[in-house]
mmCIF file of C-alpha atoms and ligand atoms in Angstrom:
data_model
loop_
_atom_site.group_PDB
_atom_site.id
_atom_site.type_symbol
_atom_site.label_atom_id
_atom_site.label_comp_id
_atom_site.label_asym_id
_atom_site.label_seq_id
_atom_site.Cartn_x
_atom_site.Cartn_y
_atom_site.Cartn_z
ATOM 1 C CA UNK A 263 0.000 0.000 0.000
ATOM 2 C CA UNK A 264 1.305 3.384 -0.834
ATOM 3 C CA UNK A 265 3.089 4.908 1.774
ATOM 4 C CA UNK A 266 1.308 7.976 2.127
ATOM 5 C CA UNK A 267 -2.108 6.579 2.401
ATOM 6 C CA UNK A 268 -0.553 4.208 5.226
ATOM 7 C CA UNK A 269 -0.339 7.373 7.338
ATOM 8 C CA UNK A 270 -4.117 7.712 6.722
ATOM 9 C CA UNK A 271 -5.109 4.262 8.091
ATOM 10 C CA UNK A 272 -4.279 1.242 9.437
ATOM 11 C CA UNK A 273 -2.605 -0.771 6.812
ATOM 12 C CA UNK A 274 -1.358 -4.611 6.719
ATOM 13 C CA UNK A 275 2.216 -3.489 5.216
ATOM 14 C CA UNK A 276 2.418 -1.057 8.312
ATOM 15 C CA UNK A 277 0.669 -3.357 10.808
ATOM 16 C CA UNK A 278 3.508 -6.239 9.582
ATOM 17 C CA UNK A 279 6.602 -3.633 9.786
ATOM 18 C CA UNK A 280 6.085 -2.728 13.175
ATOM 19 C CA UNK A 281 5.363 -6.606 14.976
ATOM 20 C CA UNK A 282 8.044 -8.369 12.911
ATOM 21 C CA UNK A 283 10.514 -4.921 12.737
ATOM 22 C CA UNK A 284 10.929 -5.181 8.771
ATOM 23 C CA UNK A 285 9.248 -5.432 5.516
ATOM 24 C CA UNK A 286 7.000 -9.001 4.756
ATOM 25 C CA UNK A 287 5.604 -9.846 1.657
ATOM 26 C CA UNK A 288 2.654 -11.546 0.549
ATOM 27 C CA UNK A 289 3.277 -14.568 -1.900
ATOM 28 C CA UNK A 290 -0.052 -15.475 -3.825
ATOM 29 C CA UNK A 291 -0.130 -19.251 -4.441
ATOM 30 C CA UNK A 292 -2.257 -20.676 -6.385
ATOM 31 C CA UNK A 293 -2.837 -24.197 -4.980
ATOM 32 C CA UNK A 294 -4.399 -26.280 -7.741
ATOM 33 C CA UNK A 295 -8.170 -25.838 -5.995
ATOM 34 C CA UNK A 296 -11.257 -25.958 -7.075
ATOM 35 C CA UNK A 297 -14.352 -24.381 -5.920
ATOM 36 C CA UNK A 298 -17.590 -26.007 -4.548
ATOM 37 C CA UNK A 299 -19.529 -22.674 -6.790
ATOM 38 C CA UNK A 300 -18.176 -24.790 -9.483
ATOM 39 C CA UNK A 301 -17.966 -27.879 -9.143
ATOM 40 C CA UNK A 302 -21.394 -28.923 -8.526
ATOM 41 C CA UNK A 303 -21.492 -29.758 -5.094
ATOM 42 C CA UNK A 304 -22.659 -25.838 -4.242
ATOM 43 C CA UNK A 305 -23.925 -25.056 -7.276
ATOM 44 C CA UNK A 306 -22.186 -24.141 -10.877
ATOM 45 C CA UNK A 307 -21.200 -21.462 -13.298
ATOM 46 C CA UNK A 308 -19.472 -19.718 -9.890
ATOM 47 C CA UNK A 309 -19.886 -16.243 -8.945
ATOM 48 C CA UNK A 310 -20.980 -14.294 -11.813
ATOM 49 C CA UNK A 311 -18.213 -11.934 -11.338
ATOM 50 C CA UNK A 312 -15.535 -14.502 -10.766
ATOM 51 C CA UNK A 313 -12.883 -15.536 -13.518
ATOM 52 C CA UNK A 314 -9.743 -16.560 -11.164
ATOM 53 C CA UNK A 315 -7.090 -15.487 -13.791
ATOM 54 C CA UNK A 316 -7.659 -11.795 -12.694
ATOM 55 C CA UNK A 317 -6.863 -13.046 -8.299
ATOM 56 C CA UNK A 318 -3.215 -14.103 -8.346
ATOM 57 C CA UNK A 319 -1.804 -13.702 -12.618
ATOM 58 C CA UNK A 320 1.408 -14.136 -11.286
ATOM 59 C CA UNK A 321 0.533 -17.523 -9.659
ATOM 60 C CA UNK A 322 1.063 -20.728 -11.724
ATOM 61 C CA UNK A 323 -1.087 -23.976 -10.842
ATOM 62 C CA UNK A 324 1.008 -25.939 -13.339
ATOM 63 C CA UNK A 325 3.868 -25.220 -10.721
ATOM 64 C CA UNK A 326 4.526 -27.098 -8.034
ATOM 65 C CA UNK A 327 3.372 -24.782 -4.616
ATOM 66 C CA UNK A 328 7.097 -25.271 -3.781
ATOM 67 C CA UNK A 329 8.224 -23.886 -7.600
ATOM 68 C CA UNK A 330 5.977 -20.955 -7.239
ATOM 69 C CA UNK A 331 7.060 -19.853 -3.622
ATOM 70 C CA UNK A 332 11.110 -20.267 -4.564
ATOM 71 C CA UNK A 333 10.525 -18.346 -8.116
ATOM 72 C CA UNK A 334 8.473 -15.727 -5.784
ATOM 73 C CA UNK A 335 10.641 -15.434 -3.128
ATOM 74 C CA UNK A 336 13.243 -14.839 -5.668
ATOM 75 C CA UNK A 337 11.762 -11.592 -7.679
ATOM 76 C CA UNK A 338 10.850 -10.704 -4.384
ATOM 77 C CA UNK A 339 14.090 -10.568 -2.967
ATOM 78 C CA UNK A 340 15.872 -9.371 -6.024
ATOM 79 C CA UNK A 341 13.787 -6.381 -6.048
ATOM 80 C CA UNK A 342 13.228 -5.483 -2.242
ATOM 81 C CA UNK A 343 16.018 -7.703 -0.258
ATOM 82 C CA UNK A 344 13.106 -9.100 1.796
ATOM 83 C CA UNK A 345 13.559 -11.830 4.129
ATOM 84 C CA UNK A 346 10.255 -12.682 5.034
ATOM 85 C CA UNK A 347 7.349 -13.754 3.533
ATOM 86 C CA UNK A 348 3.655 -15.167 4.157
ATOM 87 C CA UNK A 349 2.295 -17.870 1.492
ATOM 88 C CA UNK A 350 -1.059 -16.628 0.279
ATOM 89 C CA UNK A 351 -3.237 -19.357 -0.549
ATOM 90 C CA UNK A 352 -5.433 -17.153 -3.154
ATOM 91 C CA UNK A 353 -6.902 -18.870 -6.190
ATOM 92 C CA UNK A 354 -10.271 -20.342 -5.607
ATOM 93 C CA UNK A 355 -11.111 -22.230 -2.348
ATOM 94 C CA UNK A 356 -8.311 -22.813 -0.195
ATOM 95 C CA UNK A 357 -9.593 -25.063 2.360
ATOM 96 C CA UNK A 358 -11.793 -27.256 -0.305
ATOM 97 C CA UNK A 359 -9.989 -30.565 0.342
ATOM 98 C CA UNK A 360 -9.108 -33.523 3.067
ATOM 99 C CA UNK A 361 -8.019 -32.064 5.726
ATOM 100 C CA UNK A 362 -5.021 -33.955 5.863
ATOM 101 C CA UNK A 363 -4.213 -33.078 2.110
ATOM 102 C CA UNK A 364 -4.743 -28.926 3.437
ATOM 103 C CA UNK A 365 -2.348 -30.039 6.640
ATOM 104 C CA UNK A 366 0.579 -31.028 4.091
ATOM 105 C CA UNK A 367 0.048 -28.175 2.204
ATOM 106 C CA UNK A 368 0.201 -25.850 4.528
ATOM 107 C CA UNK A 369 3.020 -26.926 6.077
ATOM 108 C CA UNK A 370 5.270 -27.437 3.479
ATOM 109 C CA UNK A 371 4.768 -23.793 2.852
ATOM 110 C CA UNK A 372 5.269 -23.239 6.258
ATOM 111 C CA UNK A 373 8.792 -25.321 5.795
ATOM 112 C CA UNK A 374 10.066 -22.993 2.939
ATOM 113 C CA UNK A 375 12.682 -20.513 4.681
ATOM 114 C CA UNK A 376 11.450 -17.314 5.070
ATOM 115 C CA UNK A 377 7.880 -17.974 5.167
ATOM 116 C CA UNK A 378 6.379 -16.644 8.606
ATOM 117 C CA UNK A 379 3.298 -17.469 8.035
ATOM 118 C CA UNK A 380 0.189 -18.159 5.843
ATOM 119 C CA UNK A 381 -3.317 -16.216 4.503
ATOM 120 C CA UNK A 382 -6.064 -18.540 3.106
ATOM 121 C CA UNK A 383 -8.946 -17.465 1.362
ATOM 122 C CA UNK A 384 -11.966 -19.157 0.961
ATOM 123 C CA UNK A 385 -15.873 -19.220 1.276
ATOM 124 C CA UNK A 386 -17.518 -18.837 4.471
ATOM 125 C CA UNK A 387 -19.380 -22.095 3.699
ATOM 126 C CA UNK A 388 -16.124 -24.640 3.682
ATOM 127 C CA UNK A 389 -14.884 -24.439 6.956
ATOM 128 C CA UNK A 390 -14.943 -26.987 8.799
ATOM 129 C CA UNK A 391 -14.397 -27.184 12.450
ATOM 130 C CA UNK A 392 -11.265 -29.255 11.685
ATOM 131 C CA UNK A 393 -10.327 -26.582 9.281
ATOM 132 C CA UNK A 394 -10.422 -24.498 12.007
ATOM 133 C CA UNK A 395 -8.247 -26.095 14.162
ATOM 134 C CA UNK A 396 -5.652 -26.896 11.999
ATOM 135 C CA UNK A 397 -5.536 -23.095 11.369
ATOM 136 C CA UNK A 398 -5.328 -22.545 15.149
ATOM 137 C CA UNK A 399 -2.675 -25.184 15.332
ATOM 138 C CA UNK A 400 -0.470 -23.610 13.317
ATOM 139 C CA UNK A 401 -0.825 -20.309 15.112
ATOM 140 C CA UNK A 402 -0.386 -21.468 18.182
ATOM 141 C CA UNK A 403 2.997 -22.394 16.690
ATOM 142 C CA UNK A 404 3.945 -19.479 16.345
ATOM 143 C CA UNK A 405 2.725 -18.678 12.475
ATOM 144 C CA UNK A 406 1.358 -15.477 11.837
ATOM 145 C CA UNK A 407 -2.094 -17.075 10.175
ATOM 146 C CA UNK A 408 -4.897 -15.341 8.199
ATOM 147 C CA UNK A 409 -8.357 -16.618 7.448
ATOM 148 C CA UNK A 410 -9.486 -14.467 4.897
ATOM 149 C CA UNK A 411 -13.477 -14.445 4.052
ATOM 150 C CA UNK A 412 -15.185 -13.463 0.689
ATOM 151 C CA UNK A 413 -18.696 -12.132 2.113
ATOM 152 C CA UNK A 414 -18.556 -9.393 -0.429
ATOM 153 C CA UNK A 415 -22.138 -8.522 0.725
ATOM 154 C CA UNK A 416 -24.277 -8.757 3.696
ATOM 155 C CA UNK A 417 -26.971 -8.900 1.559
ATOM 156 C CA UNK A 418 -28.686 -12.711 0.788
ATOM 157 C CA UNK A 419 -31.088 -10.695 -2.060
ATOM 158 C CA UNK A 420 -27.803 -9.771 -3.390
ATOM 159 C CA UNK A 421 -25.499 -13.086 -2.495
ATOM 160 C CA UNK A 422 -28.468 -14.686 -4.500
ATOM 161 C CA UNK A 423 -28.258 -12.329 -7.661
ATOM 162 C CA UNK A 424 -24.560 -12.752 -8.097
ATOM 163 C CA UNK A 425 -24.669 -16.882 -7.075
ATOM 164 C CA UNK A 426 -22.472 -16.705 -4.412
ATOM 165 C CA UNK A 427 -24.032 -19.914 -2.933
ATOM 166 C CA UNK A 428 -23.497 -19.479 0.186
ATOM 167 C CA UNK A 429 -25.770 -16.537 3.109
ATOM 168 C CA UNK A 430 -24.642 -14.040 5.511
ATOM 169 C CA UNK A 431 -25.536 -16.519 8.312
ATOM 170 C CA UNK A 432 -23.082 -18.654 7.277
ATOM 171 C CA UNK A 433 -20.371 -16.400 7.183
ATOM 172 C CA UNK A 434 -21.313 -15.380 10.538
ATOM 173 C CA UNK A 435 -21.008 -18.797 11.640
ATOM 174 C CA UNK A 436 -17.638 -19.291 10.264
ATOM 175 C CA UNK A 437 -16.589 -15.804 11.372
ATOM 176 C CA UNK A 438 -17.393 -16.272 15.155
ATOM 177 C CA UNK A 439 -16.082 -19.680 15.477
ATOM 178 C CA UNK A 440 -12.862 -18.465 13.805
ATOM 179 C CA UNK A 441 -12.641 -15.358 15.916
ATOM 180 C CA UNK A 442 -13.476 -17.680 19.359
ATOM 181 C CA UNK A 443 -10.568 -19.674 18.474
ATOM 182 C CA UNK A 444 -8.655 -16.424 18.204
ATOM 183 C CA UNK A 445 -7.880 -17.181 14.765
ATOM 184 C CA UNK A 446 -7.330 -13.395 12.775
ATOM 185 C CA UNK A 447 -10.458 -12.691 10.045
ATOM 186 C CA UNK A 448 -10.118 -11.042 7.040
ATOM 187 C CA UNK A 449 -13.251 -10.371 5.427
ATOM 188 C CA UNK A 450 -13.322 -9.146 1.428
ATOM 189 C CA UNK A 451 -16.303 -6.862 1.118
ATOM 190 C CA UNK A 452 -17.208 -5.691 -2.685
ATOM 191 C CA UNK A 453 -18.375 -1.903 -3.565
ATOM 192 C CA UNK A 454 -20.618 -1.905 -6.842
ATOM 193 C CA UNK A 455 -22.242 -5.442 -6.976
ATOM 194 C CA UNK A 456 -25.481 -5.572 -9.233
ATOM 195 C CA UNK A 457 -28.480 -3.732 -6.677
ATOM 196 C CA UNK A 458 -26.732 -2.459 -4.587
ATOM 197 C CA UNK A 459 -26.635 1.420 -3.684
ATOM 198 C CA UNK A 460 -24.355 3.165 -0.751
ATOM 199 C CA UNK A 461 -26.577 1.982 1.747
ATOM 200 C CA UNK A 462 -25.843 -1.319 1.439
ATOM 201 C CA UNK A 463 -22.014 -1.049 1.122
ATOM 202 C CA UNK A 464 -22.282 0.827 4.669
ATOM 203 C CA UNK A 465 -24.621 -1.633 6.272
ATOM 204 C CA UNK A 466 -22.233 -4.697 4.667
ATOM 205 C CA UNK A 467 -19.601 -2.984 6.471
ATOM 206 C CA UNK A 468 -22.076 -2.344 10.027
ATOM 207 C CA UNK A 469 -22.863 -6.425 9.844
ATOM 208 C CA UNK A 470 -19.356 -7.367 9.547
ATOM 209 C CA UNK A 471 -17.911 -4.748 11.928
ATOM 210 C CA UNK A 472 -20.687 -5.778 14.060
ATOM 211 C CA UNK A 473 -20.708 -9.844 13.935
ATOM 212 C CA UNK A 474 -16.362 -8.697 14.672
ATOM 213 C CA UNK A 475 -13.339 -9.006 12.390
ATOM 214 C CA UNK A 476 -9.641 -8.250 12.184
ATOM 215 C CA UNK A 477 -8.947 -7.572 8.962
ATOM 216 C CA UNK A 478 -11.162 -6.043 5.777
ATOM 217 C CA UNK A 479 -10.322 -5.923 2.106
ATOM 218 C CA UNK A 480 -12.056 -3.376 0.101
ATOM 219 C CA UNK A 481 -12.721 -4.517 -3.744
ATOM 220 C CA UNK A 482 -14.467 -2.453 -6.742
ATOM 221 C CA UNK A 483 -16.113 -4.992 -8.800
ATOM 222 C CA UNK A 484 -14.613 -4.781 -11.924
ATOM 223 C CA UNK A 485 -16.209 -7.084 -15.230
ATOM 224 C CA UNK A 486 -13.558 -9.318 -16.426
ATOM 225 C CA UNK A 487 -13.858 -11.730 -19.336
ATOM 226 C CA UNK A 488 -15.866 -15.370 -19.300
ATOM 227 C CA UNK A 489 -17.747 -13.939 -16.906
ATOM 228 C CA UNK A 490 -21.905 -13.948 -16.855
ATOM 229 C CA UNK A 491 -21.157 -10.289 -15.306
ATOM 230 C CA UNK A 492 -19.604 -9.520 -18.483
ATOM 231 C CA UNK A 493 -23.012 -11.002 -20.598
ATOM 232 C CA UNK A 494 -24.876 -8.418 -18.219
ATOM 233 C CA UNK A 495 -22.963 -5.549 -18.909
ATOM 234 C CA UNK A 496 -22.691 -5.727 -22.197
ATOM 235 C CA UNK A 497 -26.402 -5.874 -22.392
ATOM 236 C CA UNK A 498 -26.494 -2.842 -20.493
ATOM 237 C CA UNK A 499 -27.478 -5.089 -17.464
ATOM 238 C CA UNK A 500 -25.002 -3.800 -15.299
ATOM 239 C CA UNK A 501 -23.167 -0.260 -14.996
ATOM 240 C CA UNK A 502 -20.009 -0.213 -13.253
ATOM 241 C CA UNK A 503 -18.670 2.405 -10.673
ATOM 242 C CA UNK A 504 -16.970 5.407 -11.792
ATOM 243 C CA UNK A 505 -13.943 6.482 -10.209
ATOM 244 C CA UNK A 506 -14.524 9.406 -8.247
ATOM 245 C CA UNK A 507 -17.288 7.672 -6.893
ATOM 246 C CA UNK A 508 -15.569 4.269 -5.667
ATOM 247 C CA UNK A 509 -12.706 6.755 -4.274
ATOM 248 C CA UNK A 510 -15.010 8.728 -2.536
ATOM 249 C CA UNK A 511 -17.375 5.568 -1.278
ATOM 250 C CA UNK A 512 -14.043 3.863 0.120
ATOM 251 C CA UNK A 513 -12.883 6.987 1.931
ATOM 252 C CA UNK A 514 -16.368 6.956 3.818
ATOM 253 C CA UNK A 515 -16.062 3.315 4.582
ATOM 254 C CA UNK A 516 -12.499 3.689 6.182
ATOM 255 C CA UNK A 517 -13.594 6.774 8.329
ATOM 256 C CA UNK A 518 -16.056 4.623 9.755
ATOM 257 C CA UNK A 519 -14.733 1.575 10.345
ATOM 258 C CA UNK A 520 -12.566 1.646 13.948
ATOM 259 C CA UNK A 521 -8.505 1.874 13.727
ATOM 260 C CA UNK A 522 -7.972 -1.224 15.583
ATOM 261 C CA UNK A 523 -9.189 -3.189 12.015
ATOM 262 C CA UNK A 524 -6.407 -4.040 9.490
ATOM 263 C CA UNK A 525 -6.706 -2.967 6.299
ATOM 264 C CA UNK A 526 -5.372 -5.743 3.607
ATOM 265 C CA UNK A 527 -6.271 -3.806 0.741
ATOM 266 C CA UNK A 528 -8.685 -0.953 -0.702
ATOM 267 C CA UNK A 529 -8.930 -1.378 -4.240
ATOM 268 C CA UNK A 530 -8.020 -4.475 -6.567
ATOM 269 C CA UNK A 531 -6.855 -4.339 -10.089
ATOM 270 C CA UNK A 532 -7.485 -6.981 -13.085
ATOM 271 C CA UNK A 533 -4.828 -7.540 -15.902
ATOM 272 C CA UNK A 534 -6.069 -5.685 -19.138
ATOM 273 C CA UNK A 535 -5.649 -8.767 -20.975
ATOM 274 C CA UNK A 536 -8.785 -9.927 -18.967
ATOM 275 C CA UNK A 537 -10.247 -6.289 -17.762
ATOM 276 C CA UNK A 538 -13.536 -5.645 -19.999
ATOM 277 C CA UNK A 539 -14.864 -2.465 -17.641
ATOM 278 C CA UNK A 540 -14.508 -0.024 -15.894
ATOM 279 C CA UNK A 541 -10.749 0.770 -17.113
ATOM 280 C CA UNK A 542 -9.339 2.800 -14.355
ATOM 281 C CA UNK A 543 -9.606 -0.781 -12.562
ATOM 282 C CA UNK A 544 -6.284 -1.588 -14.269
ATOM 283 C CA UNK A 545 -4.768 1.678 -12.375
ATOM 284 C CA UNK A 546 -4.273 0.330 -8.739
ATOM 285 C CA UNK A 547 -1.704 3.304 -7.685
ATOM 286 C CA UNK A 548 -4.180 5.772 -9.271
ATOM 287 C CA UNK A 549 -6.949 4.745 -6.884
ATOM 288 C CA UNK A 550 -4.613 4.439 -4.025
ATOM 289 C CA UNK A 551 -3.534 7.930 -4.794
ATOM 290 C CA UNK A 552 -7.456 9.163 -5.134
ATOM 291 C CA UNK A 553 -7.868 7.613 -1.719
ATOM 292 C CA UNK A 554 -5.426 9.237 -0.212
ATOM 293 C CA UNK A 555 -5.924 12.504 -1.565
ATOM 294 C CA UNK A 556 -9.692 12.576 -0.759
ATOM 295 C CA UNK A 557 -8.609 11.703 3.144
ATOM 296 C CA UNK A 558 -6.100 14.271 3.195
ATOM 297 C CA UNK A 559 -8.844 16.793 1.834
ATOM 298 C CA UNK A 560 -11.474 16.301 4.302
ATOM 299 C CA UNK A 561 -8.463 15.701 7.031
ATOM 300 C CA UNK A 562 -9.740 12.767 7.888
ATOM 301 C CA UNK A 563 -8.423 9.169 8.105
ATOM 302 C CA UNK A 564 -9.527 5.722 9.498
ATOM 303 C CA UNK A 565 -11.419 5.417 12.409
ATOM 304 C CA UNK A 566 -12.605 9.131 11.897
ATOM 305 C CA UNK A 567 -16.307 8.512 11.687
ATOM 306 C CA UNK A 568 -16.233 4.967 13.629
ATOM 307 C CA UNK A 569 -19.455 4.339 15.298
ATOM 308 C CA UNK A 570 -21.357 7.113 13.555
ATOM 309 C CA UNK A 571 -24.331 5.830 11.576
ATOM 310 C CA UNK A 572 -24.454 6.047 7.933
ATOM 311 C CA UNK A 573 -26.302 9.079 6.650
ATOM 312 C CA UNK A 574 -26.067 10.321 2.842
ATOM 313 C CA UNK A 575 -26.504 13.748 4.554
ATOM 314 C CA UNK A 576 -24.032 13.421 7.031
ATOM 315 C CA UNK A 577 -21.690 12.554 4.447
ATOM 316 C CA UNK A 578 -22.202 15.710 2.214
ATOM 317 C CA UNK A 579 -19.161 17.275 4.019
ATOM 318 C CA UNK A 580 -17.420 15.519 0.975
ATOM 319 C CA UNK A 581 -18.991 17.320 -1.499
HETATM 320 S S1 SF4 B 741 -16.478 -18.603 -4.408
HETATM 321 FE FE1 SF4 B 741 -14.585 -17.604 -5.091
HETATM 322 S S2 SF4 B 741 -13.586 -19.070 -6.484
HETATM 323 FE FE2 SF4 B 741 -15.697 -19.777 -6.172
HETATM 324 S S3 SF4 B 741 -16.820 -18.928 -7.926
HETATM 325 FE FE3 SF4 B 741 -17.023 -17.466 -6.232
HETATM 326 S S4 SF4 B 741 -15.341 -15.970 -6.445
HETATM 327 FE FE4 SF4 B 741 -14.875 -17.775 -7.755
#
């Protein structure tokens, strides 16, 4: 995360530097999963936003998990001189396997030198209480571990429209069994799904701040290729955020959620190999920079407006 905007909230680069003393980077794997959306067993065709070559495009399934944290590792370090790492198990559903298959593969990430800990991300609806504990294992080992949720809306009306497959009660389920255990939650939350208005990315953000979490990524939804998103908007189905506006929605997010929640990320890009609409999704530092700059104008920062309801008119201080 930009530097700049770190000052303006609480940010997992920052939040890393200070508890292990130096720079640790994120390695995104991707594991050879599949997803249950997929696959049948929840339902098919996936989310209709998802196409999993815009998550991790520098990930390789063909590679071995070992292969892709080495050849990481190495840019990494040839770049940056990092030492440490955590192995991001991003692409698809991390936890959708035995768990004694998910045990090997976590630890032989965990056995890779330099890797301090490890991030999976998955649906609240496949994990398992043995999941769980395996997670909880490893931390108590002294890992730094990350469960990382995509609830992108609190919303079942709109979970439904875009066939997540899975309902807010379930990821409050997952998220207060996780959180009992003391295992950290990161929860991805999505601005722009199809429906939804400013009200609902507040009250998303209310549930989840509500039902408790450590961690939040912010996403705009962007329409990437081979995607029944993409067959909406290009009907006209579907009209993506502009930029000022998913700058100036994400700045009013951050000021109200509290300072003790980490901050993983605030926008997302997509290659423009894959990227259909809108294009300034393919301009992460752009959007960083827009954040930042709308903060610093209204002298605000995370944590600002925590606890304050949501009010369109309250917000008009913006304007
Ligand atoms: S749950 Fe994740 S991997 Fe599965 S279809 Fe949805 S976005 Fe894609």
């Amino acid at each position: 995360m930009d530097a700049t905007l770190a000052n303006r909230l609480n940010s997992y680069g920052q939040d890393l530097l200070k508890r292990y003393g130096e720079r640790v980077h994120k390695i995104a794997l991707d594991a050879g999963f599949t997803c249950p959306n997929r696959d049948g067993s929840k339902g098919t065709g996936g989310c209709t936003f998802c196409n999993n070559a815009s998550f991790s495009p520098a990930a390789d399934s063909r590679q071995s998990l070992i292969e892709q944290i080495d050849q990481a590792k190495g840019r990494i370090t040839r770049r940056t001189h990092a030492k440490r790492f955590i192995a991001y198990f991003q692409a698809y559903t991390n936890t959708y396997a035995d768990i004694e298959e998910l045990a090997a593969m976590y630890r032989d990430a965990l056995q890779r030198s330099g890797i301090i800990g490890i991030s999976v991300g998955t649906r609240p609806d496949c994990v398992s209480s043995q999941v769980l504990d395996l997670l909880d294992n490893i931390r108590r080992d002294g890992h730094e571990v990350w469960l990382e949720l995509g609830l992108q809306s609190a919303f079942d009306e709109t979970l439904a429209r875009v066939n997540r497959g899975h309902t807010l009660a379930e990821y409050r389920d997952t998220a207060l069994a996780a959180r009992q255990r003391g295992i950290p939650l990161c929860t991805h939350l999505i601005v722009g799904l199809p429906g939804e208005t400013e009200q609902h990315y507040h009250a998303s953000l209310d549930m989840v701040l509500d039902i408790g979490v450590d961690g939040l990524k912010l996403h705009p939804l962007h329409v990437v290729k081979h995607t029944m998103l993409a067959y909406q908007w290009r009907r006209g189905g579907y009209l993506p955020l502009t930029k000022p506006d998913y700058i100036r929605i994400a700045a009013d997010l951050i000021e109200r959620t509290p300072e003790d929640v980490v901050f993983h990320r605030v926008t997302a890009t997509a290659s423009r190999d894959i990227l259909l609409a809108p294009a300034w999704c393919a301009e992460k530092w752009n959007v960083l920079n827009g954040i930042e700059q709308e903060l610093r104008q209204r002298d605000s920062r995370q944590g600002r407006r925590a606890g304050t309801p949501f009010s369109i008119k309250e917000l008009e201080h913006v304007a």
